[in-house]
Short mmCIF file of C-alpha atoms and ligand atoms in Angstrom, two decimals:
data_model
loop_
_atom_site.label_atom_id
_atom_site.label_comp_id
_atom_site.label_asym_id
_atom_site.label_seq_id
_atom_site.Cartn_x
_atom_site.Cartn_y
_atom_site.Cartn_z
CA UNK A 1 58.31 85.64 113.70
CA UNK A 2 56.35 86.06 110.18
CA UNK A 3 58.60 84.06 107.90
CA UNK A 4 58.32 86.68 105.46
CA UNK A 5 60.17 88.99 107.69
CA UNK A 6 63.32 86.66 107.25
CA UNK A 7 62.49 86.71 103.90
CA UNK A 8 62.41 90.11 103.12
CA UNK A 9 66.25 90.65 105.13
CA UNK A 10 67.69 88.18 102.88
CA UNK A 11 66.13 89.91 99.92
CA UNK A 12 67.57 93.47 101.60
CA UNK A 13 71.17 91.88 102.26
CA UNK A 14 71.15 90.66 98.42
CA UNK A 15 69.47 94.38 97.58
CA UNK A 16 72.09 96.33 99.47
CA UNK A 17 75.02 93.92 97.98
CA UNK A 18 74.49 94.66 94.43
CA UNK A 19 75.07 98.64 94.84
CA UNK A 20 78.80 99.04 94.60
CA UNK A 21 81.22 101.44 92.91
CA UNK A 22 82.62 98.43 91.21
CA UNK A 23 81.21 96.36 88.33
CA UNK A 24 81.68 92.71 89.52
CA UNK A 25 82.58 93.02 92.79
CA UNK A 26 81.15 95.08 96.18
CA UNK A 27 82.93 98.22 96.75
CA UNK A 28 81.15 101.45 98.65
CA UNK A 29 83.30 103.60 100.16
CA UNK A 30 82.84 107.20 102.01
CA UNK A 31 80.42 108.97 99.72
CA UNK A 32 80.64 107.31 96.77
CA UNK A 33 77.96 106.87 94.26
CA UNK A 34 77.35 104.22 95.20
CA UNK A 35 77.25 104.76 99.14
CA UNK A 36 74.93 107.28 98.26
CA UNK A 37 72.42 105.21 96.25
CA UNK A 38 72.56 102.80 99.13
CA UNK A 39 72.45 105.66 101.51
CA UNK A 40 68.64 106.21 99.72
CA UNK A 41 67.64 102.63 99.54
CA UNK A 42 67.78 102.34 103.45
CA UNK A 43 66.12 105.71 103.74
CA UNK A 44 63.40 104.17 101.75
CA UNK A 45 63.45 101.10 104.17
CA UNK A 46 63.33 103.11 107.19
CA UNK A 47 60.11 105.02 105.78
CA UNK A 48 58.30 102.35 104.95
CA UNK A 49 58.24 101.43 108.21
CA UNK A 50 57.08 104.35 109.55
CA UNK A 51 60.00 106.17 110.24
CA UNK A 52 61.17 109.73 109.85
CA UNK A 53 64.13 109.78 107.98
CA UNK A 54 67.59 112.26 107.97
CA UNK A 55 71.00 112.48 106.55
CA UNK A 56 74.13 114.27 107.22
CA UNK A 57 76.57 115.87 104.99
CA UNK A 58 78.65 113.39 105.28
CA UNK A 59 76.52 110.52 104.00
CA UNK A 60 74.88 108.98 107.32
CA UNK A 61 71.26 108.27 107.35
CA UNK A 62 68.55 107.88 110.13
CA UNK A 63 65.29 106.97 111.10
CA UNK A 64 63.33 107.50 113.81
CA UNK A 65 60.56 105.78 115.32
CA UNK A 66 58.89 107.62 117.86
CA UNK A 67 57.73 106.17 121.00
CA UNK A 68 54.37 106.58 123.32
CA UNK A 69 56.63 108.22 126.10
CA UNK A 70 57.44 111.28 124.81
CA UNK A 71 59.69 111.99 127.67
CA UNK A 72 61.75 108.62 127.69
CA UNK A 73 65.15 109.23 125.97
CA UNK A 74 66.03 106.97 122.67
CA UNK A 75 67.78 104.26 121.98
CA UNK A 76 69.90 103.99 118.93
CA UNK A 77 70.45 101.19 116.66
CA UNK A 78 72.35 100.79 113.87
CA UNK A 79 75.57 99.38 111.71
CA UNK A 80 77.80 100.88 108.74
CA UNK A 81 76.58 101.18 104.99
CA UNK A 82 80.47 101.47 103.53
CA UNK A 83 82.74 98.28 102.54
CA UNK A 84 85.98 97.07 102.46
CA UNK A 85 87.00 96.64 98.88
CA UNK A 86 85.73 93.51 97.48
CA UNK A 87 83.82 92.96 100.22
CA UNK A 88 81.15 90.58 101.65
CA UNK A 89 77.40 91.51 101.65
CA UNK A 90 76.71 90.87 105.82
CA UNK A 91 79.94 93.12 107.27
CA UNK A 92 77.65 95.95 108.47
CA UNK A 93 74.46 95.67 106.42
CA UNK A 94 73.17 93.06 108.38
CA UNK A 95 72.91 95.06 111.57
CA UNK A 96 71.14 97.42 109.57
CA UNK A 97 68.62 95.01 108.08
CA UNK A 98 68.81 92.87 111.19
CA UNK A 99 67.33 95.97 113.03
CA UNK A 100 64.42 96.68 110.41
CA UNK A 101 63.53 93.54 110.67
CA UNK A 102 62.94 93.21 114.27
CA UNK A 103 61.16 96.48 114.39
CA UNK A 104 58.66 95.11 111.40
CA UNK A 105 58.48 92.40 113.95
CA UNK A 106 57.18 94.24 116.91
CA UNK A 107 55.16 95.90 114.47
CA UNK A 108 53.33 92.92 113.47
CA UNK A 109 52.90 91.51 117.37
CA UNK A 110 51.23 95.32 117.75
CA UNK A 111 53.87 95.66 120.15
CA UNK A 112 54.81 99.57 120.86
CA UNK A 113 57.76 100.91 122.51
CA UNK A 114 57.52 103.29 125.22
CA UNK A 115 60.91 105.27 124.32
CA UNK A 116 62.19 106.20 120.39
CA UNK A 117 64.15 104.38 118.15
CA UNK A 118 66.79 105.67 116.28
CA UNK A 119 68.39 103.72 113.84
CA UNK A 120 70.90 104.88 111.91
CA UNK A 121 73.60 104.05 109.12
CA UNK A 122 76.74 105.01 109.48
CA UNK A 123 78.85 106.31 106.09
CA UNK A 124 82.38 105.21 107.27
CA UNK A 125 83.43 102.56 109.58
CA UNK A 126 86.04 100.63 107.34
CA UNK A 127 88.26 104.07 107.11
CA UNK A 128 89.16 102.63 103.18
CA UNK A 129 89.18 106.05 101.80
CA UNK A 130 91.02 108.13 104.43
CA UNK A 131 92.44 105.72 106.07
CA UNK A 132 90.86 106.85 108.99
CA UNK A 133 87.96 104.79 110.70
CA UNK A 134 84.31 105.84 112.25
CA UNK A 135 83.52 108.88 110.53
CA UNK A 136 80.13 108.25 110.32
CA UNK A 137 80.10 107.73 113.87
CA UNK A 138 82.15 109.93 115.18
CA UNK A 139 79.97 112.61 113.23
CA UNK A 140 76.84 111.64 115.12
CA UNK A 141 78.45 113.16 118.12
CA UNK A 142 78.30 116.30 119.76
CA UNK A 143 81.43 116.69 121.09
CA UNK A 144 83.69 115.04 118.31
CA UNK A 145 87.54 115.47 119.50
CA UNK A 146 88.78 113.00 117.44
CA UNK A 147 92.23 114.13 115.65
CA UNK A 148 91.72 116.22 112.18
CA UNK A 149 92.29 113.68 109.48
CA UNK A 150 95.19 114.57 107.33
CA UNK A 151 95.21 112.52 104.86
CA UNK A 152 93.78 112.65 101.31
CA UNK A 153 91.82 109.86 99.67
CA UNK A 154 93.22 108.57 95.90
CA UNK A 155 93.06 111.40 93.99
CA UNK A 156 94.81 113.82 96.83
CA UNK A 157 92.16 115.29 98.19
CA UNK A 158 91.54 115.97 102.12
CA UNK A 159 88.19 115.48 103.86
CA UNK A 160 86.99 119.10 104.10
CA UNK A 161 87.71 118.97 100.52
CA UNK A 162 86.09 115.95 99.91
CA UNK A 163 82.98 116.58 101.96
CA UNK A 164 82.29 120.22 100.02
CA UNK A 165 82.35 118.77 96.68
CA UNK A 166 80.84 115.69 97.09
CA UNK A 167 79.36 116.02 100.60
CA UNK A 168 75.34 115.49 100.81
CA UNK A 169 74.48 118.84 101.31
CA UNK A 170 70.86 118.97 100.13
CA UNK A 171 68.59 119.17 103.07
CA UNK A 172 71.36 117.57 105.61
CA UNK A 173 71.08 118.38 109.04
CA UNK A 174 73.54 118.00 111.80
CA UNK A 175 72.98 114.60 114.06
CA UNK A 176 74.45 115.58 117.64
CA UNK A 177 74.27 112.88 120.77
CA UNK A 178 75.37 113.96 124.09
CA UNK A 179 75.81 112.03 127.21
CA UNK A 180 72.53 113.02 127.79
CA UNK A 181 71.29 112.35 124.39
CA UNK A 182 70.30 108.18 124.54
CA UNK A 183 69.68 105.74 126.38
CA UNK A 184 72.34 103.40 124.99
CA UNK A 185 73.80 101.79 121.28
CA UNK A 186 72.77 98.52 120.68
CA UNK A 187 74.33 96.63 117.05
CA UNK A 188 74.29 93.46 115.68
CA UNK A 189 77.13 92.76 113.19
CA UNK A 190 78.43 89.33 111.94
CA UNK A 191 81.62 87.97 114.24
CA UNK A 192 84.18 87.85 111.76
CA UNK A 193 85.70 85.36 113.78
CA UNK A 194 85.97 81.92 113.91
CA UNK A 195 84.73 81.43 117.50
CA UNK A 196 80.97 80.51 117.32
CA UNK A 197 81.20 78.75 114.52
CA UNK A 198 83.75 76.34 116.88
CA UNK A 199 81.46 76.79 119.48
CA UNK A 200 78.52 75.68 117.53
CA UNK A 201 76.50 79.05 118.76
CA UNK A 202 74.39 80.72 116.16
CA UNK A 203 75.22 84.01 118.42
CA UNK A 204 76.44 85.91 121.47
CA UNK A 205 77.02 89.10 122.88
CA UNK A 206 80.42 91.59 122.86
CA UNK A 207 82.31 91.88 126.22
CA UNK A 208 85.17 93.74 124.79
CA UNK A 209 86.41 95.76 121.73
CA UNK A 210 90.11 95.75 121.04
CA UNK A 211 92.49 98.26 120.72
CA UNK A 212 93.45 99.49 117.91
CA UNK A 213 96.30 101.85 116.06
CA UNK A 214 96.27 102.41 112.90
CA UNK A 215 99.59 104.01 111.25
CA UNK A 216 101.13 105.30 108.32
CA UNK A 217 104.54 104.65 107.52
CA UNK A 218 106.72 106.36 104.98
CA UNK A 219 110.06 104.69 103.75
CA UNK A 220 112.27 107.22 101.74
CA UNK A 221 115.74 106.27 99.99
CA UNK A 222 116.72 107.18 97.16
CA UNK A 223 115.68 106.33 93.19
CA UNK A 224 117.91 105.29 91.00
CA UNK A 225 119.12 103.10 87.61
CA UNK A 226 118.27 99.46 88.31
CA UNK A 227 120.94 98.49 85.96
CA UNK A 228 123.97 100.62 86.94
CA UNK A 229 123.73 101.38 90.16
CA UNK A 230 125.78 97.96 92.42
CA UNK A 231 123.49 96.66 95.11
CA UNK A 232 125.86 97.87 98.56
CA UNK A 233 125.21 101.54 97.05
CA UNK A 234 121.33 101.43 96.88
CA UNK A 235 119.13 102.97 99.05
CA UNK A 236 115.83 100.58 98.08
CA UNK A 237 112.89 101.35 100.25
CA UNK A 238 110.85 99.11 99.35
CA UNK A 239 113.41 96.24 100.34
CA UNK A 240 113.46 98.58 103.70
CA UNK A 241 109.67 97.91 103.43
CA UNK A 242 109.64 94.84 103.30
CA UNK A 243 112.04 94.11 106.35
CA UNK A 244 109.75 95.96 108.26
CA UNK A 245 106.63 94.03 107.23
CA UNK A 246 108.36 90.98 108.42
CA UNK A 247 108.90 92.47 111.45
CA UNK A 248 105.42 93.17 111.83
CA UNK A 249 104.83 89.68 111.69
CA UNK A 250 107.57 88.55 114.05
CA UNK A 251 107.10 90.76 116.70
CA UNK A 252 103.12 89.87 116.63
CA UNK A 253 103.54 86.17 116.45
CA UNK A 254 105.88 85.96 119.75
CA UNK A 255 103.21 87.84 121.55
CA UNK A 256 99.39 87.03 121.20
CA UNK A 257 96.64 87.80 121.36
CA UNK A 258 98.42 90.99 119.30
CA UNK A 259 97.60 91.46 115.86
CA UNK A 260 99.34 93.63 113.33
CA UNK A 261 98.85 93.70 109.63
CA UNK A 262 100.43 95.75 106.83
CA UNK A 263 97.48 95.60 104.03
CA UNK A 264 98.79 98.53 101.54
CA UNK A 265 102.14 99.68 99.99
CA UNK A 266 102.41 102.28 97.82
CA UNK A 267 105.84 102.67 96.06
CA UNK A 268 106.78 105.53 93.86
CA UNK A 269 108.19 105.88 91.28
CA UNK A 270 107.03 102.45 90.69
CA UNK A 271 108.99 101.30 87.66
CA UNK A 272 110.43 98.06 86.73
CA UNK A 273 113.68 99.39 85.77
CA UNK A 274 113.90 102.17 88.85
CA UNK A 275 114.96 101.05 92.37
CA UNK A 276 112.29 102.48 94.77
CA UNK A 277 112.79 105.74 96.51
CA UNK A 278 109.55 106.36 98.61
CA UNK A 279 107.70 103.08 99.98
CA UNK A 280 104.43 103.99 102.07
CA UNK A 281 102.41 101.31 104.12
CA UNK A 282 99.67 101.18 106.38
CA UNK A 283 99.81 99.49 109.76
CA UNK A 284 96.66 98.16 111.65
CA UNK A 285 97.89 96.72 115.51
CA UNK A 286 95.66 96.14 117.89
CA UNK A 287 95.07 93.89 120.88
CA UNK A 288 92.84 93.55 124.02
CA UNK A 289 94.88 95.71 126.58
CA UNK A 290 95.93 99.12 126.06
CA UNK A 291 99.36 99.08 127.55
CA UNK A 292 100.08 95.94 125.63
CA UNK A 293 99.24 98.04 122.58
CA UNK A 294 101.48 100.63 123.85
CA UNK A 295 104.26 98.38 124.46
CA UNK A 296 104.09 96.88 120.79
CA UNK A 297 103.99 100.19 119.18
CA UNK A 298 107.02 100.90 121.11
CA UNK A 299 108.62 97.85 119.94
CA UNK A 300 107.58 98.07 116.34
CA UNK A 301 108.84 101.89 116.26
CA UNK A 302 112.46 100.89 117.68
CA UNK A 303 112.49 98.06 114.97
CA UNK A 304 111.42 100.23 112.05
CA UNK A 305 114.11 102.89 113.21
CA UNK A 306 116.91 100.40 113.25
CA UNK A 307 116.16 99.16 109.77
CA UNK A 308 115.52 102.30 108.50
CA UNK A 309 119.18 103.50 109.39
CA UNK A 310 121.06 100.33 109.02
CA UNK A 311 119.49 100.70 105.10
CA UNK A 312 119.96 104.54 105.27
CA UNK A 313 116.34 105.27 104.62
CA UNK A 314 114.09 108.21 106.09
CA UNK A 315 111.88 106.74 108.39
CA UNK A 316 108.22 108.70 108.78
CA UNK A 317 106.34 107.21 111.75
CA UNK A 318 102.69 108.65 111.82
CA UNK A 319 99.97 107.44 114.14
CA UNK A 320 96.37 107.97 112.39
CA UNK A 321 93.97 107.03 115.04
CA UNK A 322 94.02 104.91 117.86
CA UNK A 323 91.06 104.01 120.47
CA UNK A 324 91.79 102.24 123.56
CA UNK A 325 90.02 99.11 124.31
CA UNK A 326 86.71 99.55 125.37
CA UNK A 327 84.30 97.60 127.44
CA UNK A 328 80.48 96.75 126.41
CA UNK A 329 78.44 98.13 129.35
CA UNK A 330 77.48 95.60 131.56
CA UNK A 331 73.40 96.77 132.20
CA UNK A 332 73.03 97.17 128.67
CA UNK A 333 74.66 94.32 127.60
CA UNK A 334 73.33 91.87 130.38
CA UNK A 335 69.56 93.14 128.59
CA UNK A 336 70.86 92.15 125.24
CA UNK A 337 72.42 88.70 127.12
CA UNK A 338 69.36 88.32 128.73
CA UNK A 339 67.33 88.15 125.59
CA UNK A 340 69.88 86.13 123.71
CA UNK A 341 69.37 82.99 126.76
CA UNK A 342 65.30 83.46 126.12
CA UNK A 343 66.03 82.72 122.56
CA UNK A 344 68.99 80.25 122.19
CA UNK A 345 69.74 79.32 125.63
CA UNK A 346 73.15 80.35 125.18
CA UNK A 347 75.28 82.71 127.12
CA UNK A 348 77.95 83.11 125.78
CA UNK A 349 80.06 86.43 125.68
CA UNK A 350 83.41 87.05 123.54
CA UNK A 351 85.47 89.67 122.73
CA UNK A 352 85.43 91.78 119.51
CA UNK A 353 89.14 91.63 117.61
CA UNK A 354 87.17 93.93 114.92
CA UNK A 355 86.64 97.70 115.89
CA UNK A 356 82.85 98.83 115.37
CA UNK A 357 81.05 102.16 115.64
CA UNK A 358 80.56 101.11 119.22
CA UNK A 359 84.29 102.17 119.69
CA UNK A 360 83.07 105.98 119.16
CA UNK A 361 79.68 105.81 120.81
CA UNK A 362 80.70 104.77 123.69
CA UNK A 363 82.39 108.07 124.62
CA UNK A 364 78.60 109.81 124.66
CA UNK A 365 76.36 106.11 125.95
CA UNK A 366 76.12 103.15 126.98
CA UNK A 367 77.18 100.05 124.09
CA UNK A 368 76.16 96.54 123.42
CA UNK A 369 76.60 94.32 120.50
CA UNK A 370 75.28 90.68 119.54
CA UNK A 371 77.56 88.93 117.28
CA UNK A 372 75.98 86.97 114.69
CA UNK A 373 77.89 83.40 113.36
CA UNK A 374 79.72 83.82 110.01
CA UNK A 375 80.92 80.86 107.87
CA UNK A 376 84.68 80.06 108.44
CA UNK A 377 85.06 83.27 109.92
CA UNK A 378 85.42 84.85 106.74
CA UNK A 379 84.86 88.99 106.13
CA UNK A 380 85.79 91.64 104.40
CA UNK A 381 85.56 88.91 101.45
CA UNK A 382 82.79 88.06 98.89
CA UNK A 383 82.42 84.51 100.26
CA UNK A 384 81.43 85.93 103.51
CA UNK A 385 77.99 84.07 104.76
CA UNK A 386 75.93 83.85 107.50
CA UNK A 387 73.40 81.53 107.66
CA UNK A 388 69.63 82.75 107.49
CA UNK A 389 68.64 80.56 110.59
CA UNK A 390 71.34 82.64 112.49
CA UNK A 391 70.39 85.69 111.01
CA UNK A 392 66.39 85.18 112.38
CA UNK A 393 68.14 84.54 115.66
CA UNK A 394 69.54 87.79 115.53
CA UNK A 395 66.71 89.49 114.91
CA UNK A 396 64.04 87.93 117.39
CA UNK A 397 66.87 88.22 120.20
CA UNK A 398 66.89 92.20 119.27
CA UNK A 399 63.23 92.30 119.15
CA UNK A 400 63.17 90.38 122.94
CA UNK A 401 65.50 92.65 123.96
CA UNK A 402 64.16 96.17 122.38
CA UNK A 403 60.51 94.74 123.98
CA UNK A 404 61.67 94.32 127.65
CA UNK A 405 64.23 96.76 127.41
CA UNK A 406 64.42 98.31 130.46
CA UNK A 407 66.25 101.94 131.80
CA UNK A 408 68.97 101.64 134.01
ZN1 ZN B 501 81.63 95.93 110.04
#
């Protein structure tokens, strides 16, 4: 590979990394100026390499690349353009750039694919705004069943709200894949994991993606005078809160590979000198096996209940999304494999604790991913890092593998 293609990802990854909402720190979340500015950037990208180039309302972008077979069905690439808060330049802009850069790569070895390429990037997998994960994927698809998401974003307002005032309406078309739409999802996103970097593998490819609930909890007592009212009369939730985050962590700890984190509380009406009447968290579980999901939901809902009435609190118990495990498919995936052990040797295969856009795609084509090494492990943090010898691996084993790609 030209060095200069390298060259020109890291120069993208540092590019895309200095748009954010927030002064300081990398922040883009669901249609945000910032989202949108990178939104254009990648556009640009895209075109320059000869692609056509589309959006959605909602703030996902694509490119196409056609093929010399107009009859052979495409395959889609892609990542997410959003962030965690404070978050790490890589987490989904790498399989974005990754894929650019192996498709400059072909370019410059005059190599042509037989079959289109669409490559897209996705406004919302991190669900920061609503809470609520994949909807830039889960808008790419036809037949999108997933549950109406009733929440509202900071300032109160719902997604239909949300995506009429700020949506990208200007010349958006609708993107809408079918079972019968592609030939397959292919993505390259950094591990977030610990694994390789153990391992000592620059990369490998996704087996598995865990299942995953996400929930919103509401804890409501009652307010009242922090200095008058005696402790056995209170009805605190955030103390009730705060049991039940512990018993997040219990009940996951006695039972791994499960996972369950509380990352937000919101308490109202959030004075010093006010005991707390309303207390609402957000739960993330997941874990390999769907019944053992199941069964820890169960056990975390019996657990909440019981603290919630031994402290006399309302206890609101509200499921926001939840995908099932899902498994990479094993023709598409043994291609992506395939090209990984022409270009490292290795073979290795792991499964994904992180959800990805794959989770949605699936339901309409075949998925594979190729995991990239990340230092320490560490995402969905500024220090985040992968190394730019891992990161050409990445993108030769996608060009390999989008070069001898072959249809099922
Ligand atoms: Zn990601």
């Amino acid at each position: 590979m030209n060095p200069a293609i390298l060259q020109q990802a890291l120069a993208r990854i540092e590019t895309l990394g200095a748009i954010s909402d927030t002064p300081g720190a990398l922040t883009r979340t669901f249609l945000s100026p910032a989202s949108r500015k990178a939104a254009e950037v990648v556009m640009n990208w895209m075109e320059e390499l000869g692609m056509t180039t589309a959006h959605d309302a909602g703030g996902t972008v694509r490119g196409i690349l056609p093929g010399t077979d107009p009859t052979r069905q495409p395959m889609l690439l892609g990542s997410h353009l959003d962030t965690v808060i404070d978050a790490g330049k890589y987490d989904g802009a790498l399989g974005i750039i990754a894929a650019l850069s192996a498709l400059e790569h072909l370019r410059e070895d005059g190599v042509q694919l037989a079959y289109p390429v669409h490559l897209f990037g996705f406004s919302d997998e991190e669900g920061v705004r609503f809470q609520s994960t994949y909807l830039g994927s889960r808008g790419i698809l036809a037949d999108d069943a997933g549950e109406t998401i009733i929440h509202r974003d900071a300032e109160g307002r719902t997604l239909d709200e949300v995506l009429s005032t700020e949506g990208w309406h200007e010349d958006a078309i609708e993107f809408s894949y079918d079972a019968s739409s592609s030939s397959g999802y292919v993505e390259l996103h950094i591990e977030q994991g610990r694994v390789l970097e153990e391992a000592g593998e620059p990369a490998c490819v996704v087996s598995a993606i865990c299942a995953q609930a996400r929930l919103r909890i509401t804890l409501v007592g009652m307010a009242d005078h922090a200095g008058t009212t005696p402790m056995d009369l209170r009805r605190d939730a955030l103390t009730g809160a705060a049991e039940c985050i512990l018993a997040v962590e219990k009940i996951a700890r006695k039972s791994p590979p499960l996972v369950g984190t509380v990352g937000m509380i919101r308490v109202s009406p959030g004075a010093s000198n006010a005991i707390p009447q309303i207390a609402e968290l957000t739960l993330d579980v997941r874990h390999p096996d769907d019944s053992a999901l199941g069964n820890a939901l169960l056990e975390l809902h019996r657990e909440f209940l019981e603290i919630a009435s031994r402290r006399q609190l309302d206890l609101q118990w509200l499921e926001v999304q939840k995908n099932g495990a899902i498994t990479c498919d094993p023709d598409l995936t043994g291609q992506l494999a395939a090209s990984l052990t022409r270009i490292t040797g290795s073979k290795l295969s792991l499964p994904s604790g992180a959800g990805h856009d794959g989770v949605v795609l699936s339901k309409a084509m075949p998925i594979a991913m190729l995991f990239i090494r990340c230092r320490a492990g560490l995402s969905h943090h500024p220090d985040e890092y992968a190394e730019p010898g891992d990161i050409a691996i990445g993108i030769n084993v996608l060009a390999d593998f989008l070069k001898h790609r072959t249809l099922p």
